[in-house]
Amino acid sequence: DTAVSQTPKYLVTQMGNDKSIKCEQNLGHDTMYWYKQDSKKFLKIMFSYNNKELIINETVPNRFSPKSPDKAHLNLHINSLELGDSAVYFCASSSAATNYGYTFGSGTRLTVV
Amino acid sequence: GESVGLHLPTLSVQEGDNSIINCAYSNSASDYFIWYKQESGKGPQFIIDIRSNMDKRQGQRVTVLLNKTVKHLSLQIAATQPGDSAVYFCAEKNAGNMLTFGGGTRLMVKP
């Protein structure tokens, strides 16, 4: 069983569209994250979320919003997509038991045309 | 620490040689550090970790060294193999239990 799964793996869409990326973890972790990886491979935190607290990186545009229907899911919704949103987006999860070391999903490559 | 470079540093080694990948971190209060390996088309995978009360930790073919005085972390890979070719990231745990990643180093293993 995949520990952290993201869908879709690839997403090609036009500017101005709204899209969502889904993430599910079956590890029983209490904290989930979204990271953006640019073309230079730099990993930048976007959100950290557990059932008590959402921490938002202040540099993330408010067109991006995390949605968590339950502890095992953290979806990423993006409004009014722009060319600069093209990147690979990674979901990750962690818990106190792992000293908050992350388990990552396999990524979603988003291409905005 | 965060990368300020404009390109991904690359380390090229011969198969069988030892590799050393270096990382400078930014926060002297960080208490936990991790090395991740990212292969093409995949997410980063945990390799080895170290707490700030240690200066060395060994795994299978990998060793992490921590120098808190100069805020430096290194990953040593013994007898490097083609399967070690990947991008390697160091990460430090900050307050709020988030990881901040370094800029990454691409390791290329020549057969």
PDB file of C-alpha atoms in Angstrom:
ATOM      1  CA  ASP A   1       0.000   0.000   0.000  1.00  0.00           C
ATOM      2  CA  THR A   2       1.253   3.455  -0.887  1.00  0.00           C
ATOM      3  CA  ALA A   3       1.822   5.442   2.301  1.00  0.00           C
ATOM      4  CA  VAL A   4       1.208   8.920   0.842  1.00  0.00           C
ATOM      5  CA  SER A   5      -0.652   9.012  -2.445  1.00  0.00           C
ATOM      6  CA  GLN A   6      -1.332  11.998  -4.657  1.00  0.00           C
ATOM      7  CA  THR A   7      -3.620  12.328  -7.639  1.00  0.00           C
ATOM      8  CA  PRO A   8      -3.271  13.164 -10.403  1.00  0.00           C
ATOM      9  CA  LYS A   9       0.386  12.530 -11.184  1.00  0.00           C
ATOM     10  CA  TYR A  10       0.262  14.891 -14.155  1.00  0.00           C
ATOM     11  CA  LEU A  11      -2.064  17.839 -14.678  1.00  0.00           C
ATOM     12  CA  VAL A  12      -2.078  20.081 -17.742  1.00  0.00           C
ATOM     13  CA  THR A  13      -4.526  22.954 -17.723  1.00  0.00           C
ATOM     14  CA  GLN A  14      -5.120  26.391 -19.154  1.00  0.00           C
ATOM     15  CA  MET A  15      -4.511  29.701 -17.468  1.00  0.00           C
ATOM     16  CA  GLY A  16      -7.446  30.930 -15.448  1.00  0.00           C
ATOM     17  CA  ASN A  17      -8.797  27.483 -14.625  1.00  0.00           C
ATOM     18  CA  ASP A  18      -9.423  26.156 -11.123  1.00  0.00           C
ATOM     19  CA  LYS A  19      -7.957  22.781 -10.213  1.00  0.00           C
ATOM     20  CA  SER A  20      -7.482  20.504  -7.222  1.00  0.00           C
ATOM     21  CA  ILE A  21      -4.792  18.015  -6.278  1.00  0.00           C
ATOM     22  CA  LYS A  22      -5.707  15.290  -3.817  1.00  0.00           C
ATOM     23  CA  CYS A  23      -3.533  13.742  -1.136  1.00  0.00           C
ATOM     24  CA  GLU A  24      -4.204  10.827   1.185  1.00  0.00           C
ATOM     25  CA  GLN A  25      -1.986   9.187   3.784  1.00  0.00           C
ATOM     26  CA  ASN A  26      -2.579   5.835   5.459  1.00  0.00           C
ATOM     27  CA  LEU A  27       0.183   6.171   8.051  1.00  0.00           C
ATOM     28  CA  GLY A  28      -1.967   7.545  10.825  1.00  0.00           C
ATOM     29  CA  HIS A  29       0.125  10.732  10.862  1.00  0.00           C
ATOM     30  CA  ASP A  30      -1.375  13.811  12.429  1.00  0.00           C
ATOM     31  CA  THR A  31       0.261  16.493  10.309  1.00  0.00           C
ATOM     32  CA  MET A  32       0.227  16.968   6.550  1.00  0.00           C
ATOM     33  CA  TYR A  33       2.033  19.401   4.277  1.00  0.00           C
ATOM     34  CA  TRP A  34       2.170  20.764   0.773  1.00  0.00           C
ATOM     35  CA  TYR A  35       5.471  21.696  -0.849  1.00  0.00           C
ATOM     36  CA  LYS A  36       6.180  23.269  -4.221  1.00  0.00           C
ATOM     37  CA  GLN A  37       9.299  22.212  -6.134  1.00  0.00           C
ATOM     38  CA  ASP A  38      10.478  24.563  -8.837  1.00  0.00           C
ATOM     39  CA  SER A  39      12.531  23.837 -11.928  1.00  0.00           C
ATOM     40  CA  LYS A  40      15.746  24.199  -9.902  1.00  0.00           C
ATOM     41  CA  LYS A  41      14.539  21.465  -7.539  1.00  0.00           C
ATOM     42  CA  PHE A  42      14.118  23.877  -4.646  1.00  0.00           C
ATOM     43  CA  LEU A  43      11.467  22.633  -2.173  1.00  0.00           C
ATOM     44  CA  LYS A  44       9.368  25.364  -0.612  1.00  0.00           C
ATOM     45  CA  ILE A  45       6.807  24.844   2.149  1.00  0.00           C
ATOM     46  CA  MET A  46       3.322  26.050   1.285  1.00  0.00           C
ATOM     47  CA  PHE A  47       1.156  24.753   4.112  1.00  0.00           C
ATOM     48  CA  SER A  48       1.340  22.731   7.269  1.00  0.00           C
ATOM     49  CA  TYR A  49      -1.903  21.368   8.689  1.00  0.00           C
ATOM     50  CA  ASN A  50      -3.069  19.184  11.511  1.00  0.00           C
ATOM     51  CA  ASN A  51      -6.490  18.890  13.025  1.00  0.00           C
ATOM     52  CA  LYS A  52      -5.817  21.888  15.192  1.00  0.00           C
ATOM     53  CA  GLU A  53      -3.808  24.348  13.229  1.00  0.00           C
ATOM     54  CA  LEU A  54      -3.183  25.569   9.711  1.00  0.00           C
ATOM     55  CA  ILE A  55       0.139  27.252   9.129  1.00  0.00           C
ATOM     56  CA  ILE A  56       0.400  29.149   5.895  1.00  0.00           C
ATOM     57  CA  ASN A  57       3.607  30.322   4.302  1.00  0.00           C
ATOM     58  CA  GLU A  58       2.938  34.003   3.917  1.00  0.00           C
ATOM     59  CA  THR A  59       4.466  34.046   0.437  1.00  0.00           C
ATOM     60  CA  VAL A  60       1.817  31.675  -0.934  1.00  0.00           C
ATOM     61  CA  PRO A  61      -0.840  33.511  -2.977  1.00  0.00           C
ATOM     62  CA  ASN A  62      -4.342  33.270  -1.578  1.00  0.00           C
ATOM     63  CA  ARG A  63      -5.386  31.555  -4.818  1.00  0.00           C
ATOM     64  CA  PHE A  64      -3.998  28.442  -3.126  1.00  0.00           C
ATOM     65  CA  SER A  65      -6.071  26.886  -0.380  1.00  0.00           C
ATOM     66  CA  PRO A  66      -5.705  23.600   1.512  1.00  0.00           C
ATOM     67  CA  LYS A  67      -8.824  21.608   2.270  1.00  0.00           C
ATOM     68  CA  SER A  68      -8.839  18.783   4.779  1.00  0.00           C
ATOM     69  CA  PRO A  69     -12.018  16.684   4.950  1.00  0.00           C
ATOM     70  CA  ASP A  70     -10.410  14.466   7.587  1.00  0.00           C
ATOM     71  CA  LYS A  71      -7.103  13.661   9.253  1.00  0.00           C
ATOM     72  CA  ALA A  72      -5.943  11.406   6.413  1.00  0.00           C
ATOM     73  CA  HIS A  73      -6.555  13.855   3.578  1.00  0.00           C
ATOM     74  CA  LEU A  74      -5.178  17.240   2.634  1.00  0.00           C
ATOM     75  CA  ASN A  75      -6.200  18.480  -0.775  1.00  0.00           C
ATOM     76  CA  LEU A  76      -4.801  21.529  -2.545  1.00  0.00           C
ATOM     77  CA  HIS A  77      -7.172  23.762  -4.435  1.00  0.00           C
ATOM     78  CA  ILE A  78      -5.852  26.395  -6.816  1.00  0.00           C
ATOM     79  CA  ASN A  79      -7.973  29.176  -8.289  1.00  0.00           C
ATOM     80  CA  SER A  80      -7.259  31.207 -11.402  1.00  0.00           C
ATOM     81  CA  LEU A  81      -4.150  29.279 -12.405  1.00  0.00           C
ATOM     82  CA  GLU A  82      -1.189  31.256 -13.716  1.00  0.00           C
ATOM     83  CA  LEU A  83       1.807  30.244 -15.819  1.00  0.00           C
ATOM     84  CA  GLY A  84       4.080  30.655 -12.789  1.00  0.00           C
ATOM     85  CA  ASP A  85       2.147  27.990 -10.928  1.00  0.00           C
ATOM     86  CA  SER A  86       3.725  25.353 -13.143  1.00  0.00           C
ATOM     87  CA  ALA A  87       5.824  23.151 -10.849  1.00  0.00           C
ATOM     88  CA  VAL A  88       5.821  19.809  -9.093  1.00  0.00           C
ATOM     89  CA  TYR A  89       3.697  19.778  -5.951  1.00  0.00           C
ATOM     90  CA  PHE A  90       4.464  17.334  -3.168  1.00  0.00           C
ATOM     91  CA  CYS A  91       2.277  16.262  -0.330  1.00  0.00           C
ATOM     92  CA  ALA A  92       3.918  14.909   2.831  1.00  0.00           C
ATOM     93  CA  SER A  93       2.893  13.726   6.268  1.00  0.00           C
ATOM     94  CA  SER A  94       4.561  13.326   9.636  1.00  0.00           C
ATOM     95  CA  SER A  95       3.924  12.672  13.295  1.00  0.00           C
ATOM     96  CA  ALA A  96       5.560  12.998  16.669  1.00  0.00           C
ATOM     97  CA  ALA A  97       6.439   9.297  16.484  1.00  0.00           C
ATOM     98  CA  THR A  98       8.749  10.024  13.541  1.00  0.00           C
ATOM     99  CA  ASN A  99      10.101  13.166  15.193  1.00  0.00           C
ATOM    100  CA  TYR A 100       8.243  14.915  12.397  1.00  0.00           C
ATOM    101  CA  GLY A 101      10.415  13.495   9.646  1.00  0.00           C
ATOM    102  CA  TYR A 102       8.332  13.486   6.496  1.00  0.00           C
ATOM    103  CA  THR A 103       7.010  10.783   4.229  1.00  0.00           C
ATOM    104  CA  PHE A 104       6.448  12.267   0.782  1.00  0.00           C
ATOM    105  CA  GLY A 105       4.036  11.438  -1.973  1.00  0.00           C
ATOM    106  CA  SER A 106       5.316  10.925  -5.499  1.00  0.00           C
ATOM    107  CA  GLY A 107       4.373  14.404  -6.646  1.00  0.00           C
ATOM    108  CA  THR A 108       1.978  16.060  -9.081  1.00  0.00           C
ATOM    109  CA  ARG A 109       3.499  17.800 -12.075  1.00  0.00           C
ATOM    110  CA  LEU A 110       1.305  20.786 -12.874  1.00  0.00           C
ATOM    111  CA  THR A 111       1.724  22.485 -16.239  1.00  0.00           C
ATOM    112  CA  VAL A 112      -0.236  25.652 -16.940  1.00  0.00           C
ATOM    113  CA  VAL A 113      -0.473  26.599 -20.605  1.00  0.00           C
TER     114      VAL A 113
ATOM    115  CA  GLY B   1      19.320  26.414   4.899  1.00  0.00           C
ATOM    116  CA  GLU B   2      17.785  27.871   1.800  1.00  0.00           C
ATOM    117  CA  SER B   3      19.492  27.843  -1.522  1.00  0.00           C
ATOM    118  CA  VAL B   4      20.474  31.146  -2.973  1.00  0.00           C
ATOM    119  CA  GLY B   5      22.172  29.639  -6.001  1.00  0.00           C
ATOM    120  CA  LEU B   6      20.823  29.859  -9.511  1.00  0.00           C
ATOM    121  CA  HIS B   7      21.645  26.275 -10.446  1.00  0.00           C
ATOM    122  CA  LEU B   8      21.669  22.843  -8.902  1.00  0.00           C
ATOM    123  CA  PRO B   9      25.198  21.895  -7.768  1.00  0.00           C
ATOM    124  CA  THR B  10      26.389  18.633  -9.236  1.00  0.00           C
ATOM    125  CA  LEU B  11      28.820  16.111  -7.823  1.00  0.00           C
ATOM    126  CA  SER B  12      30.196  13.596 -10.281  1.00  0.00           C
ATOM    127  CA  VAL B  13      31.949  10.505  -8.904  1.00  0.00           C
ATOM    128  CA  GLN B  14      33.282   7.247 -10.238  1.00  0.00           C
ATOM    129  CA  GLU B  15      31.427   4.085  -9.309  1.00  0.00           C
ATOM    130  CA  GLY B  16      33.047   2.567  -6.240  1.00  0.00           C
ATOM    131  CA  ASP B  17      34.422   5.840  -4.934  1.00  0.00           C
ATOM    132  CA  ASN B  18      33.158   7.534  -1.794  1.00  0.00           C
ATOM    133  CA  SER B  19      30.900  10.583  -2.123  1.00  0.00           C
ATOM    134  CA  ILE B  20      30.594  13.526   0.227  1.00  0.00           C
ATOM    135  CA  ILE B  21      27.675  15.916  -0.089  1.00  0.00           C
ATOM    136  CA  ASN B  22      27.726  19.069   2.005  1.00  0.00           C
ATOM    137  CA  CYS B  23      25.009  21.316   3.360  1.00  0.00           C
ATOM    138  CA  ALA B  24      25.000  24.548   5.353  1.00  0.00           C
ATOM    139  CA  TYR B  25      21.945  25.089   7.516  1.00  0.00           C
ATOM    140  CA  SER B  26      20.597  28.372   8.738  1.00  0.00           C
ATOM    141  CA  ASN B  27      19.072  28.015  12.186  1.00  0.00           C
ATOM    142  CA  SER B  28      21.355  27.366  15.148  1.00  0.00           C
ATOM    143  CA  ALA B  29      18.279  26.360  17.179  1.00  0.00           C
ATOM    144  CA  SER B  30      17.377  23.469  14.851  1.00  0.00           C
ATOM    145  CA  ASP B  31      17.428  20.204  16.779  1.00  0.00           C
ATOM    146  CA  TYR B  32      16.880  17.592  14.108  1.00  0.00           C
ATOM    147  CA  PHE B  33      18.311  17.085  10.632  1.00  0.00           C
ATOM    148  CA  ILE B  34      17.486  14.703   7.815  1.00  0.00           C
ATOM    149  CA  TRP B  35      19.000  13.755   4.479  1.00  0.00           C
ATOM    150  CA  TYR B  36      16.622  12.909   1.662  1.00  0.00           C
ATOM    151  CA  LYS B  37      17.250  11.294  -1.716  1.00  0.00           C
ATOM    152  CA  GLN B  38      15.088  12.196  -4.694  1.00  0.00           C
ATOM    153  CA  GLU B  39      15.218  10.067  -7.808  1.00  0.00           C
ATOM    154  CA  SER B  40      13.848  11.289 -11.105  1.00  0.00           C
ATOM    155  CA  GLY B  41      10.061  11.371 -11.148  1.00  0.00           C
ATOM    156  CA  LYS B  42       9.726  10.461  -7.476  1.00  0.00           C
ATOM    157  CA  GLY B  43       9.247  12.193  -4.172  1.00  0.00           C
ATOM    158  CA  PRO B  44      12.097  12.679  -1.695  1.00  0.00           C
ATOM    159  CA  GLN B  45      12.869   9.583   0.364  1.00  0.00           C
ATOM    160  CA  PHE B  46      14.345   9.459   3.856  1.00  0.00           C
ATOM    161  CA  ILE B  47      17.971   8.298   4.019  1.00  0.00           C
ATOM    162  CA  ILE B  48      19.295   9.088   7.469  1.00  0.00           C
ATOM    163  CA  ASP B  49      18.698  11.512  10.302  1.00  0.00           C
ATOM    164  CA  ILE B  50      20.622  12.975  13.223  1.00  0.00           C
ATOM    165  CA  ARG B  51      19.676  14.871  16.346  1.00  0.00           C
ATOM    166  CA  SER B  52      21.550  17.948  17.447  1.00  0.00           C
ATOM    167  CA  ASN B  53      23.002  16.172  20.502  1.00  0.00           C
ATOM    168  CA  MET B  54      25.037  13.935  18.186  1.00  0.00           C
ATOM    169  CA  ASP B  55      27.842  14.708  15.762  1.00  0.00           C
ATOM    170  CA  LYS B  56      27.896  11.490  13.770  1.00  0.00           C
ATOM    171  CA  ARG B  57      25.479   8.769  12.811  1.00  0.00           C
ATOM    172  CA  GLN B  58      26.040   5.777  10.569  1.00  0.00           C
ATOM    173  CA  GLY B  59      23.679   3.764   8.446  1.00  0.00           C
ATOM    174  CA  GLN B  60      24.188   1.223   5.745  1.00  0.00           C
ATOM    175  CA  ARG B  61      26.856   2.737   3.460  1.00  0.00           C
ATOM    176  CA  VAL B  62      25.861   6.233   4.617  1.00  0.00           C
ATOM    177  CA  THR B  63      27.184   8.457   7.377  1.00  0.00           C
ATOM    178  CA  VAL B  64      25.912  11.855   8.441  1.00  0.00           C
ATOM    179  CA  LEU B  65      28.214  14.314  10.200  1.00  0.00           C
ATOM    180  CA  LEU B  66      26.957  17.361  12.063  1.00  0.00           C
ATOM    181  CA  ASN B  67      29.118  20.338  12.988  1.00  0.00           C
ATOM    182  CA  LYS B  68      26.990  22.706  15.018  1.00  0.00           C
ATOM    183  CA  THR B  69      29.789  25.202  15.463  1.00  0.00           C
ATOM    184  CA  VAL B  70      29.752  26.121  11.809  1.00  0.00           C
ATOM    185  CA  LYS B  71      26.191  24.912  11.080  1.00  0.00           C
ATOM    186  CA  HIS B  72      27.341  22.307   8.614  1.00  0.00           C
ATOM    187  CA  LEU B  73      25.952  18.918   7.719  1.00  0.00           C
ATOM    188  CA  SER B  74      27.492  16.331   5.429  1.00  0.00           C
ATOM    189  CA  LEU B  75      26.392  13.036   3.927  1.00  0.00           C
ATOM    190  CA  GLN B  76      29.020  10.464   3.111  1.00  0.00           C
ATOM    191  CA  ILE B  77      28.175   7.572   0.821  1.00  0.00           C
ATOM    192  CA  ALA B  78      30.635   4.706   0.756  1.00  0.00           C
ATOM    193  CA  ALA B  79      31.349   2.727  -2.415  1.00  0.00           C
ATOM    194  CA  THR B  80      28.970   4.802  -4.514  1.00  0.00           C
ATOM    195  CA  GLN B  81      26.791   2.824  -6.906  1.00  0.00           C
ATOM    196  CA  PRO B  82      24.852   3.831 -10.035  1.00  0.00           C
ATOM    197  CA  GLY B  83      21.634   3.498  -8.030  1.00  0.00           C
ATOM    198  CA  ASP B  84      22.848   6.324  -5.795  1.00  0.00           C
ATOM    199  CA  SER B  85      22.453   8.794  -8.661  1.00  0.00           C
ATOM    200  CA  ALA B  86      19.818  11.260  -7.518  1.00  0.00           C
ATOM    201  CA  VAL B  87      19.317  14.703  -6.024  1.00  0.00           C
ATOM    202  CA  TYR B  88      20.135  14.854  -2.316  1.00  0.00           C
ATOM    203  CA  PHE B  89      18.598  17.334   0.114  1.00  0.00           C
ATOM    204  CA  CYS B  90      19.413  18.193   3.675  1.00  0.00           C
ATOM    205  CA  ALA B  91      16.578  19.407   5.869  1.00  0.00           C
ATOM    206  CA  GLU B  92      16.404  20.997   9.308  1.00  0.00           C
ATOM    207  CA  LYS B  93      13.445  20.918  11.625  1.00  0.00           C
ATOM    208  CA  ASN B  94      12.230  24.293  12.795  1.00  0.00           C
ATOM    209  CA  ALA B  95       9.788  25.403  15.408  1.00  0.00           C
ATOM    210  CA  GLY B  96       6.324  24.289  14.388  1.00  0.00           C
ATOM    211  CA  ASN B  97       7.742  20.950  13.287  1.00  0.00           C
ATOM    212  CA  MET B  98       8.213  22.020   9.702  1.00  0.00           C
ATOM    213  CA  LEU B  99      11.249  21.020   7.681  1.00  0.00           C
ATOM    214  CA  THR B 100      13.244  23.621   5.787  1.00  0.00           C
ATOM    215  CA  PHE B 101      15.135  22.117   2.877  1.00  0.00           C
ATOM    216  CA  GLY B 102      18.498  23.030   1.460  1.00  0.00           C
ATOM    217  CA  GLY B 103      18.853  23.642  -2.245  1.00  0.00           C
ATOM    218  CA  GLY B 104      19.852  20.109  -3.204  1.00  0.00           C
ATOM    219  CA  THR B 105      22.907  18.514  -4.808  1.00  0.00           C
ATOM    220  CA  ARG B 106      22.756  16.283  -7.851  1.00  0.00           C
ATOM    221  CA  LEU B 107      24.956  13.188  -7.545  1.00  0.00           C
ATOM    222  CA  MET B 108      25.998  11.581 -10.811  1.00  0.00           C
ATOM    223  CA  VAL B 109      27.740   8.228 -10.681  1.00  0.00           C
ATOM    224  CA  LYS B 110      29.920   7.312 -13.633  1.00  0.00           C
ATOM    225  CA  PRO B 111      30.218   3.602 -14.387  1.00  0.00           C
TER     226      PRO B 111
END
